[in-house]
Amino acid sequence: MTSVDAIVIGSGPNGLAAAVTLARAGLGVHVYERSAIPGGGLRTEEVTLPGFRHDMCSAVHPLAFASGFFRKFGLQERIPFVTPSASYGQPLDGGRAAIAYRDIDRTADALGVDGPAWRALLGPLARNADAVAQFTGSPVLRIPRHPLVAARFGLTAIAQGGPWWDLPFRTEEPGALLTGVFAHATVPLPSVAGAAAGLTLAAYAHARGWPLPIGGSQSIADALIADLTAHGGELITGTDVTSLGELPDARAILFDTHVDAAARLGQDRLPGGYLRRISRFRNGNGVFKIDFALSGPVPWTNPALAETATVHIGADRAAIARSERTVARGRESDDPYVLVSQPTLFDGSRAPAGKHVLWAYTHVPKGSTSDRSEAVIAQIERFAPGFRDLILGTATKTAKEMERFDPNYIGGDISAGMPSFGQLIARPVLSADPWRMPGRGLYLASSSAIPGPGVHGLAGYYAARSALRHEFGVTRMPSLAPERGA
């Protein structure tokens, strides 16, 4: 085997971001992917019926317009997006619904008596969304570039992550609306980690919205792969790397894998102290995923829910928190939180004319083999009577099957490590350069590293930046922008 400058193991968004950055610096880059289809969590496939295209993991992309990497890459210029006027919604019993519109004033007006509290809570973060993105997407051991924004964000997360989180509000709607987005973090609620993750997404909701890539999440992977190959990089699919000895010689190896896999592959090069430290890295709970092919749109009792691609189901704030705490204790919830994406309301290319796809998951204990189809369908039916009659086909994955689909999702943990407060600070260890592993040319470039889960590419970009400095002496980062006329 001939040598190559750098190797990336895994072709998820972080791995592709790392590979693009290295290739743009003029290095020879090989990317190895175990699946026949690249993209990791960005894959879009027909899994129910012909002509129905489903996002296999990520679906809606709040970070696509906020991520520092994607902004440098010019993602908005490379692929088309559609951004609904409403970022997310929360149905409540009695036909009510709370909607987070892109327009914060419209959101506040709809919340009535609690509108001023909503505007006061999220307005400053939304106005400074770029600073929030910079702060939340950077290691905490570095001095924030915008300290006042960081301080306000931190105080807000502490307030919303504690037992007095309801204090700003007088009605159910705003608390439920916030808790639905806090629950993306798959941690017990209330918690500072859940509030921090949710406030970040809520700020983006009012700043640039929550966009969907036309054609599905695979479009993002395809844009990254196109740039990689245009700059000499090579993608090798259908190759499961079980030993670094199988690979060509390389000065840098970057792992877009769970930290456990990186440690297993690199254990001969890694000191025992580091291996012991990362052995304490904990995985979170899992998800049960279900995709639906539908004969028509979801018949929500409240028609305002058709204005958004993302719906959080779980009734009120207390019910969602109770459901998440139940799962954290290792049990299935009788009243589960369900996250729903309905992309075909805005992108008709993903289903035959007049038909729709629906993406949904619910949280379950790690390693669960339980089929939660009926629980998910019942929750949707609760707020959309007649939904069951629209189902043409389904495809499901238990938490254990999610791990078989992608070994990075250990026990069905799609975050590649619990996104608790401690593990967002020390991810996977406490370090000013957490991507650089203490082995010869080894780097962690996955969601197991800072800044953690989400389709942002930043863990890969930071790992590539570290490798360029330490292995190749490159201190000036290459331009990632689209090349005019190419």
Tab-separated table of N, CA, C and O in Angstrom, residues 134-145 277 421-422 424-435 450-451:
chain	number	residue	atom	x	y	z
A	134	GLN	N	-20.830	30.800	18.140
A	134	GLN	CA	-19.381	30.776	18.362
A	134	GLN	C	-19.066	30.255	19.755
A	134	GLN	O	-18.174	29.421	19.940
A	135	PHE	N	-19.820	30.711	20.744
A	135	PHE	CA	-19.565	30.311	22.130
A	135	PHE	C	-19.885	28.835	22.349
A	135	PHE	O	-19.072	28.087	22.902
A	136	THR	N	-21.066	28.403	21.929
A	136	THR	CA	-21.472	27.016	22.179
A	136	THR	C	-20.720	26.023	21.310
A	136	THR	O	-20.695	24.832	21.625
A	137	GLY	N	-20.117	26.490	20.223
A	137	GLY	CA	-19.364	25.602	19.345
A	137	GLY	C	-17.875	25.597	19.601
A	137	GLY	O	-17.102	25.077	18.796
A	138	SER	N	-17.434	26.160	20.755
A	138	SER	CA	-16.008	26.260	21.074
A	138	SER	C	-15.719	25.595	22.410
A	138	SER	O	-16.602	25.459	23.257
A	139	PRO	N	-14.466	25.195	22.648
A	139	PRO	CA	-14.100	24.621	23.946
A	139	PRO	C	-14.314	25.623	25.074
A	139	PRO	O	-14.024	26.813	24.919
A	140	VAL	N	-14.794	25.149	26.206
A	140	VAL	CA	-15.069	26.048	27.325
A	140	VAL	C	-13.791	26.548	27.980
A	140	VAL	O	-13.821	27.510	28.741
A	141	LEU	N	-12.660	25.903	27.715
A	141	LEU	CA	-11.406	26.334	28.324
A	141	LEU	C	-10.817	27.553	27.630
A	141	LEU	O	-9.771	28.049	28.039
A	142	ARG	N	-11.463	28.023	26.566
A	142	ARG	CA	-10.991	29.220	25.890
A	142	ARG	C	-11.834	30.424	26.296
A	142	ARG	O	-13.023	30.305	26.569
A	143	ILE	N	-11.204	31.585	26.350
A	143	ILE	CA	-11.915	32.808	26.703
A	143	ILE	C	-12.931	33.113	25.611
A	143	ILE	O	-12.582	33.171	24.426
A	144	PRO	N	-14.201	33.307	25.968
A	144	PRO	CA	-15.219	33.573	24.939
A	144	PRO	C	-14.911	34.843	24.153
A	144	PRO	O	-14.460	35.843	24.722
A	145	ARG	N	-15.164	34.792	22.857
A	145	ARG	CA	-14.965	35.964	22.017
A	145	ARG	C	-15.998	37.047	22.330
A	145	ARG	O	-15.755	38.236	22.137
A	277	ARG	N	-8.713	7.295	31.209
A	277	ARG	CA	-9.577	8.476	31.286
A	277	ARG	C	-10.793	8.334	30.369
A	277	ARG	O	-11.927	8.598	30.781
A	421	PHE	N	-23.806	17.847	31.233
A	421	PHE	CA	-23.013	19.062	31.403
A	421	PHE	C	-21.525	18.722	31.503
A	421	PHE	O	-20.685	19.344	30.841
A	422	GLY	N	-21.194	17.722	32.330
A	422	GLY	CA	-19.786	17.345	32.485
A	422	GLY	C	-19.162	16.858	31.199
A	422	GLY	O	-18.005	17.170	30.895
A	424	LEU	N	-20.055	17.664	28.192
A	424	LEU	CA	-19.946	18.696	27.172
A	424	LEU	C	-18.723	19.573	27.428
A	424	LEU	O	-18.191	20.199	26.512
A	425	ILE	N	-18.275	19.614	28.687
A	425	ILE	CA	-17.065	20.355	29.031
A	425	ILE	C	-15.834	19.499	28.774
A	425	ILE	O	-14.858	19.944	28.157
A	426	ALA	N	-15.850	18.276	29.266
A	426	ALA	CA	-14.741	17.332	29.073
A	426	ALA	C	-15.207	16.280	28.079
A	426	ALA	O	-15.738	15.246	28.464
A	427	ARG	N	-15.007	16.556	26.800
A	427	ARG	CA	-15.518	15.659	25.762
A	427	ARG	C	-14.407	15.378	24.765
A	427	ARG	O	-14.121	16.223	23.933
A	428	PRO	N	-13.749	14.231	24.800
A	428	PRO	CA	-13.951	13.141	25.766
A	428	PRO	C	-13.135	13.319	27.045
A	428	PRO	O	-13.335	12.612	28.026
A	429	VAL	N	-12.178	14.304	27.044
A	429	VAL	CA	-11.390	14.622	28.229
A	429	VAL	C	-11.313	16.140	28.338
A	429	VAL	O	-11.571	16.862	27.372
A	430	LEU	N	-10.944	16.624	29.515
A	430	LEU	CA	-10.764	18.057	29.705
A	430	LEU	C	-9.432	18.473	29.112
A	430	LEU	O	-8.371	18.048	29.575
A	431	SER	N	-9.502	19.301	28.078
A	431	SER	CA	-8.281	19.691	27.368
A	431	SER	C	-8.569	20.914	26.518
A	431	SER	O	-9.690	21.094	26.042
A	432	ALA	N	-7.543	21.747	26.324
A	432	ALA	CA	-7.677	22.876	25.403
A	432	ALA	C	-7.697	22.406	23.957
A	432	ALA	O	-8.135	23.134	23.063
A	433	ASP	N	-7.242	21.197	23.698
A	433	ASP	CA	-7.237	20.602	22.360
A	433	ASP	C	-7.750	19.166	22.480
A	433	ASP	O	-6.994	18.204	22.355
A	434	PRO	N	-9.047	18.992	22.754
A	434	PRO	CA	-9.572	17.655	23.036
A	434	PRO	C	-9.596	16.727	21.828
A	434	PRO	O	-9.817	15.522	21.982
A	435	TRP	N	-9.382	17.262	20.630
A	435	TRP	CA	-9.400	16.437	19.420
A	435	TRP	C	-8.078	15.711	19.217
A	435	TRP	O	-8.031	14.677	18.576
A	450	ILE	N	-15.673	17.628	21.541
A	450	ILE	CA	-16.274	18.959	21.539
A	450	ILE	C	-16.439	19.436	20.095
A	450	ILE	O	-15.557	19.217	19.275
A	451	PRO	N	-17.586	20.071	19.772
A	451	PRO	CA	-18.655	20.544	20.660
A	451	PRO	C	-19.799	19.572	20.867
A	451	PRO	O	-20.856	19.982	21.365
